C-alpha atoms as one frame of an Amber mdcrd trajectory, in Angstrom:
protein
   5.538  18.204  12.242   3.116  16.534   9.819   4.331  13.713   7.812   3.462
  13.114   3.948   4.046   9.394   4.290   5.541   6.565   6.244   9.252   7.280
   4.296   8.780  11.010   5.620   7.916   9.115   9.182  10.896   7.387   9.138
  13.448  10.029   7.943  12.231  12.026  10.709  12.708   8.996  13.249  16.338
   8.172  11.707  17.402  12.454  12.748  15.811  11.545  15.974  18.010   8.321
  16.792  14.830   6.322  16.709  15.288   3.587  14.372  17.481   0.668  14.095
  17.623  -0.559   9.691  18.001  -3.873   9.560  19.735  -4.390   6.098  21.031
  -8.593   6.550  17.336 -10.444   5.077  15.343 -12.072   7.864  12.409 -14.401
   7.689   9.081 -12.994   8.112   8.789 -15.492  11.445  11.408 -14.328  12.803
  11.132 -10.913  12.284   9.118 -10.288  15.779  11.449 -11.871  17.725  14.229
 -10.063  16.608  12.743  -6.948  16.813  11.525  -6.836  20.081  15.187  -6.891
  21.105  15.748  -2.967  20.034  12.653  -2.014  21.832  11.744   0.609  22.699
  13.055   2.279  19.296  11.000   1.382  15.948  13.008  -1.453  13.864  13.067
  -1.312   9.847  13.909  -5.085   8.354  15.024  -3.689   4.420  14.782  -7.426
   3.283  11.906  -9.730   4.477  12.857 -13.390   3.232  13.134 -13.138  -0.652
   9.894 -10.662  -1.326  11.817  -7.429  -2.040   9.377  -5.903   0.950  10.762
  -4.874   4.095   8.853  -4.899   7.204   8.357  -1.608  10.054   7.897  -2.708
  13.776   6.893  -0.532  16.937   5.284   2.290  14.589   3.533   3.779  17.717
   5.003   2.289  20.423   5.660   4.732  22.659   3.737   7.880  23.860   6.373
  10.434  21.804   6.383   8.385  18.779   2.727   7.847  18.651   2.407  11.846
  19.183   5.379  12.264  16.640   3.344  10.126  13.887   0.167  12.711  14.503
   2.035  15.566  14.354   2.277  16.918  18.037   4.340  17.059  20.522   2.726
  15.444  23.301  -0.698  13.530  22.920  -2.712  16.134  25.567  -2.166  18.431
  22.132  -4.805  16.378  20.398  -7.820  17.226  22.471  -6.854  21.250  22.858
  -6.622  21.388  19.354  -9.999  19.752  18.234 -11.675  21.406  20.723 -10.498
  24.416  19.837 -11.825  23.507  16.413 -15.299  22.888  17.538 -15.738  25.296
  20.415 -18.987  27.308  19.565 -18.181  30.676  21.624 -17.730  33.162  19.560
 -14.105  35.055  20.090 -13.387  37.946  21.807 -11.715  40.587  19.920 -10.327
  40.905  16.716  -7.385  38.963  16.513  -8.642  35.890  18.093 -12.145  35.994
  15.477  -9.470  35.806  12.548  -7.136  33.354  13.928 -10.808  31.299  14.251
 -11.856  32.109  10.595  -8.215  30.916   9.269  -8.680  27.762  11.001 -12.143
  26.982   9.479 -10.737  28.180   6.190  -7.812  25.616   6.565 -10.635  22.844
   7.020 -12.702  23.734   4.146  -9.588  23.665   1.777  -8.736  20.330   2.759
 -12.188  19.153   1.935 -13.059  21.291  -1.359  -9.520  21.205  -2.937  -7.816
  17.754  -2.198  -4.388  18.494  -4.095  -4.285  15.734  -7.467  -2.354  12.944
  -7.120   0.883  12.363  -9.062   0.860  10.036 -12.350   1.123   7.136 -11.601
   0.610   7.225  -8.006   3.414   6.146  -6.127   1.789   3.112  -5.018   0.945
   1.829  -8.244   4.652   1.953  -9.326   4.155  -1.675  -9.616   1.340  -3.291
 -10.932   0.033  -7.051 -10.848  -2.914  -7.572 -12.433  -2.896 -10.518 -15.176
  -0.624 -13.019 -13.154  -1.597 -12.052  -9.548  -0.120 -14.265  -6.771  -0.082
 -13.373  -2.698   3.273 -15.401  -2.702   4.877 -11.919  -3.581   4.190 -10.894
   0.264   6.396 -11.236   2.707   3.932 -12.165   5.857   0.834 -14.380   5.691
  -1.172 -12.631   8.386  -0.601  -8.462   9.039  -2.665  -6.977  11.806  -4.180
  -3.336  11.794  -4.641  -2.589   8.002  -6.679  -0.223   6.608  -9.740  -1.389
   4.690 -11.364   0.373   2.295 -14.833  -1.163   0.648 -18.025   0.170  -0.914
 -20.650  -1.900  -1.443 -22.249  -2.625  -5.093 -20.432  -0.656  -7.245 -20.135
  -2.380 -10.471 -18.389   0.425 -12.873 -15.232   1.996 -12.623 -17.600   5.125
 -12.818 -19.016   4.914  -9.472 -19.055   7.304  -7.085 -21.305   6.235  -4.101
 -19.900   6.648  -0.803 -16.697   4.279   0.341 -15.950   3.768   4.100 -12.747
   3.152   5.639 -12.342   0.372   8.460  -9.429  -1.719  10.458  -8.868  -5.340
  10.287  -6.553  -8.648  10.366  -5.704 -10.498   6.732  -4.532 -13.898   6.378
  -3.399 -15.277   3.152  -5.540 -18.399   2.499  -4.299 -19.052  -1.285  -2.369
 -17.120  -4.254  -5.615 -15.166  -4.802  -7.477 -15.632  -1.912  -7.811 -13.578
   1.310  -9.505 -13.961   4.920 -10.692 -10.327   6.028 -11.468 -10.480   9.730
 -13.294  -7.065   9.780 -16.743  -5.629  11.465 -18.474  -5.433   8.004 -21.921
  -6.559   7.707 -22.504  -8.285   4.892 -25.773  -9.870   3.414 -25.367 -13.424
   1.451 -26.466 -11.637  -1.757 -24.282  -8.282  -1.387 -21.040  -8.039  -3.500
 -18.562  -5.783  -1.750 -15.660  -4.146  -3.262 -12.676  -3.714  -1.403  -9.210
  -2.517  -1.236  -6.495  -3.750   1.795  -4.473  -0.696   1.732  -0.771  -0.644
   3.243   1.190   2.243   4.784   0.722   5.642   3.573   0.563   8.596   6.505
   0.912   7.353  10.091  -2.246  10.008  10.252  -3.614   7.601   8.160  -2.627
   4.426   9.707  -3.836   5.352  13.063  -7.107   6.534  11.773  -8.079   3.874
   9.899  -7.923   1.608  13.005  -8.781   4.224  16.215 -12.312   3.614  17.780
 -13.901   6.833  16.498 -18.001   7.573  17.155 -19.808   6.458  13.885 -20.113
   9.363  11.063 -16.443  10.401  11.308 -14.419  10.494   8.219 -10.882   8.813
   9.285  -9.277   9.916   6.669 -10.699  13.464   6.586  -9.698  13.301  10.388
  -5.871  11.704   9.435  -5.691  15.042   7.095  -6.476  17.366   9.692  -4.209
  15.829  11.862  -1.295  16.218   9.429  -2.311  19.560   8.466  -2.823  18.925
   4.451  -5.463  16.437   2.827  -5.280  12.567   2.157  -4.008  12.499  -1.926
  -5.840   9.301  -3.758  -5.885   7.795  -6.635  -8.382   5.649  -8.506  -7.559
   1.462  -7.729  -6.929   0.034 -11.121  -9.469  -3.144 -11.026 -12.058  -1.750
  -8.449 -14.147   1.520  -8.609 -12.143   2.572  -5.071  -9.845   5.672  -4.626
  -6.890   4.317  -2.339  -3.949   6.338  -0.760  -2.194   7.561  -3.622   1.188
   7.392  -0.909   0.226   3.994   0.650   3.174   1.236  -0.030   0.409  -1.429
  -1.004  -2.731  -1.820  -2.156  -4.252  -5.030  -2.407  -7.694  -4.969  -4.457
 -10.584  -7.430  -4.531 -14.310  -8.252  -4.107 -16.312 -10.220  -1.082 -19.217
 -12.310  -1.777 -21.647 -12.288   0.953 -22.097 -15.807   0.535 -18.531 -16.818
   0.669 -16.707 -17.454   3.802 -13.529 -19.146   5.258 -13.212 -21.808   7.723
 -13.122 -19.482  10.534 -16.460 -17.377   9.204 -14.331 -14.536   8.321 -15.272
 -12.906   4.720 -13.155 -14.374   1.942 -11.504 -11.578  -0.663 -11.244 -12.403
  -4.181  -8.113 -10.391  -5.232  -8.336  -8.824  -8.437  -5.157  -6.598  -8.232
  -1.742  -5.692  -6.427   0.079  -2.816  -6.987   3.038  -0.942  -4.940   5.730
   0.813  -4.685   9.803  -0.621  -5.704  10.855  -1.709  -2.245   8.016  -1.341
  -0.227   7.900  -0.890   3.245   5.122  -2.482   5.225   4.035  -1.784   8.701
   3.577  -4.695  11.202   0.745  -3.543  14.325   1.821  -5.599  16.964  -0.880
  -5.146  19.932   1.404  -6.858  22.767   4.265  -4.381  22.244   2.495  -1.172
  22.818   1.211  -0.244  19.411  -2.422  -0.713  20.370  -1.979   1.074  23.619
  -0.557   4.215  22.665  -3.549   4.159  19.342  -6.003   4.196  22.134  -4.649
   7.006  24.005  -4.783   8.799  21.435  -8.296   8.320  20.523  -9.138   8.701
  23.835  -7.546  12.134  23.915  -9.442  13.372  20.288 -12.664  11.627  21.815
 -12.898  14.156  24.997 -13.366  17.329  23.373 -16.453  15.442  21.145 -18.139
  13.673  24.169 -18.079  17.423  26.023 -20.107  18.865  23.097 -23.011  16.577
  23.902 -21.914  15.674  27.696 -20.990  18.950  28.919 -20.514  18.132  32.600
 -17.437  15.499  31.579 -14.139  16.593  32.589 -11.878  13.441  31.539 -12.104
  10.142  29.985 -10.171   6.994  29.952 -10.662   3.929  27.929  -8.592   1.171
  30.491  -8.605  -1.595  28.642  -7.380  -1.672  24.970 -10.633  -0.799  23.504
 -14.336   1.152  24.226 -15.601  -1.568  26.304 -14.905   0.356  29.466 -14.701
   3.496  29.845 -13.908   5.768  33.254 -15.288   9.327  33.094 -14.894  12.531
  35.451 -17.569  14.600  35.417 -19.173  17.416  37.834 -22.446  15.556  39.024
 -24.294  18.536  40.889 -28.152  16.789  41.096 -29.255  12.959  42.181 -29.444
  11.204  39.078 -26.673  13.384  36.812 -24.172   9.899  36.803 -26.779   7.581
  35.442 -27.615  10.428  32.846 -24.320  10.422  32.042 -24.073   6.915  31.695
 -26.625   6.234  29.254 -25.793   9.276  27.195 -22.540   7.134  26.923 -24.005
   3.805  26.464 -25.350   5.733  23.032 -22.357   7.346  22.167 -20.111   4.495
  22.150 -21.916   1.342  20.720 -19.290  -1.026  21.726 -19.092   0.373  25.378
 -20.603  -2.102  28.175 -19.311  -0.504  31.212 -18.866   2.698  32.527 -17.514
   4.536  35.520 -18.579   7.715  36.578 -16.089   9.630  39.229 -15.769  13.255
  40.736 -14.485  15.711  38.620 -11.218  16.023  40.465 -10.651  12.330  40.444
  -7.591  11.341  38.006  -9.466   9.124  35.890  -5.887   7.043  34.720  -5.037
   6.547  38.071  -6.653   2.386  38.419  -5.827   2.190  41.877  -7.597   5.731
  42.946 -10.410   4.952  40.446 -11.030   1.401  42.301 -10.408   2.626  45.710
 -13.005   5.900  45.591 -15.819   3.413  44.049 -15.441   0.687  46.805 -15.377
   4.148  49.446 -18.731   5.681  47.969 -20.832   3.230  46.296 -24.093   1.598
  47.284 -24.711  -1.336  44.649 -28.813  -1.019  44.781 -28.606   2.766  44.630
 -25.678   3.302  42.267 -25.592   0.408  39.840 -27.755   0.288  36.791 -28.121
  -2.111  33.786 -28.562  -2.033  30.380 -28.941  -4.696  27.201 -26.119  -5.093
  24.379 -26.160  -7.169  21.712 -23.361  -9.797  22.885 -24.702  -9.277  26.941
 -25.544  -6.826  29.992 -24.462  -3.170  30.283 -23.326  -2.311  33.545 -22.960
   1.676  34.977 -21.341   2.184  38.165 -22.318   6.037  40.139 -18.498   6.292
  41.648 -19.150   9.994  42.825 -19.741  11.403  46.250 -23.415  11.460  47.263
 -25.088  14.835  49.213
């Protein structure tokens, strides 16, 4: 079941028995606290302190809600269906070369008919633009929003491409945010850029999920919820934002401006939302980040056997693509360390990798560990590469002839 927005998330999670409103106001500090007592169901604070904006905890924080928010029932479903999507045989028989065609014809529609958004967008319901002050938040800091920035355009005419990202905010002033975000910036380069949150949990999750450079996330979050993204144009900034998102917060960077900490500082030019807005609080010690990564480790598989086609599974073990565990059939001397660099190039953030057997269970740690130790040889199987913040290391895990 795909899900429109975060409200239709949430209606669907209240049939369930999965979330616990939270109608009494609580302070934005002591929201966590308090809702890490009803884990593991997700917790909806109506009133956070006086802002009017309630506040959504443990989004994905379980395996069958992070699957419910992307639309299947388990999160195994993720990688059959894209690879279904992108498998290059040609089908046998008539029936199964249609059901093909209707699924490529379902793609192109979401990407050359993106249904109009509503007027005014629901997340412009409310708009500050002449008297603009933070204040009107409820939290100071929110991890996991979605970013959305192009770089240079100056007229509410421009169409040049926008990119979607993940970061932390931090309220600095009443018109001031710190972005903490992997943009790269110049001291001379004007960036403009929208915060944007809520909207789809499609949308949520792709904004943040550790995807191989050139992927649209939110071309992906509208596959994934079976119907395009719907945006409308920002109203200070020549962005188009989720038309369903519950905030938007618009603004411009200046290269050469930066906060205490170094991260870019956003010159807010605009807020606008919806009447009682309901924002969603990532908290990466309660699960949300770990069930994310799953998931993009599932959607990742299917992509990494189109170029690596002797990989069987991947895991990412630690919270990110730093390290990553593959099983793969290794039939010739020298296959794993293939397989290793083509990985090292895949995934720019990745600095270590284990290759395994192909009937190793790549999430079981202690198997993993204990069949490396039982076949490796460190000057024969370990190799080393350079990344820019230190070494690469490969480890050959598999069974030597």
């Amino acid at each position: 079941m795909s899900h429109r927005d975060l409200r239709a998330y949430l209606e669907n999670l209240e049939r369930r028995g999965e979330l616990v409103r939270i109608s009494e106001p609580v302070q934005a500090e002591d929201a966590l606290a308090a809702a890490a007592n009803y884990l593991p169901n997700a917790v909806l604070f109506e009133r956070v302190g006086d802002s009017g904006f309630g506040g959504l905890y443990h989004l994905f924080t379980t395996r069958d809600r992070c699957a419910l928010a992307l639309g299947v029932s388990d999160l195994e479903q993720l990688h059959v269906r894209l690879a279904r999507l992108i498998d290059l045989n040609i089908p046998r028989g008539t029936t199964a070369l249609v059901n093909r065609m209707g699924e490529y014809m379902d793609v192109f529609k979401m990407v050359a008919f993106p249904p109009p958004a509503p007027k005014p967008a629901p997340v412009q319901t409310v708009v500050h633009q002449q008297r603009i002050d933070l204040a009107i938040l409820p939290f100071t800091s929110l991890d996991g929003t979605q970013i959305v920035w192009r770089q240079g355009g100056r007229s509410a005419a421009d169409n040049s491409a926008q990119f979607v990202d993940s970061g932390r905010v931090k309220v600095i002033d009443s018109h001031t945010l710190a972005l903490h975000v992997a943009l790269e910036i110049g001291d001379a380069d004007r960036v403009q850029v929208a915060v944007v949150l809520g909207g789809s949990p499609a949308a949520i999750w792709s904004a943040g999920a550790p995807l191989p450079g050139g992927i649209d996330r939110y071309f992906l979050a509208g596959w994934l919820r079976g119907r395009s993204m719907t945006f409308t144009r920002a109203v200070s900034q020549p962005l188009d934002v989720l038309a369903d998102a519950e905030c938007v917060i618009e603004g411009v960077i200046e290269g050469c401006e930066r906060a205490a900490d170094g991260s870019y500082t956003m010159q807010v030019t605009a807020i606008t939302h919806r009447s009682a807005s309901i924002l969603p609080v990532i908290v990466p010690d309660l699960g949300d980040r770990q069930w994310m990564l799953k998931a993009t480790e599932r959607l990742f598989l299917p992509l990494l056997r189109l170029v690596i086609n002797e990989v069987r599974d991947i895991c990412l073990p630690t919270g990110g693509t730093e390290v990553v565990v593959v099983s793969a059939r290794v039939r010739r001397r020298g296959d794993a360390q293939r397989i290793i660099y083509g990985l090292w190039g895949l995934i720019p953030d990745c600095r270590k990798v284990i290759v395994v057997d192909e009937h190793t269970d790549v999430h079981d740690a202690d198997g993993v560990i204990a069949r490396v130790m039982a076949k490796i040889e460190p000057e024969r199987d370990i190799v080393y590469g350079m990344h820019p913040t230190g070494e690469r290391v490969g480890i050959d895990g598999t069974g030597k002839n």
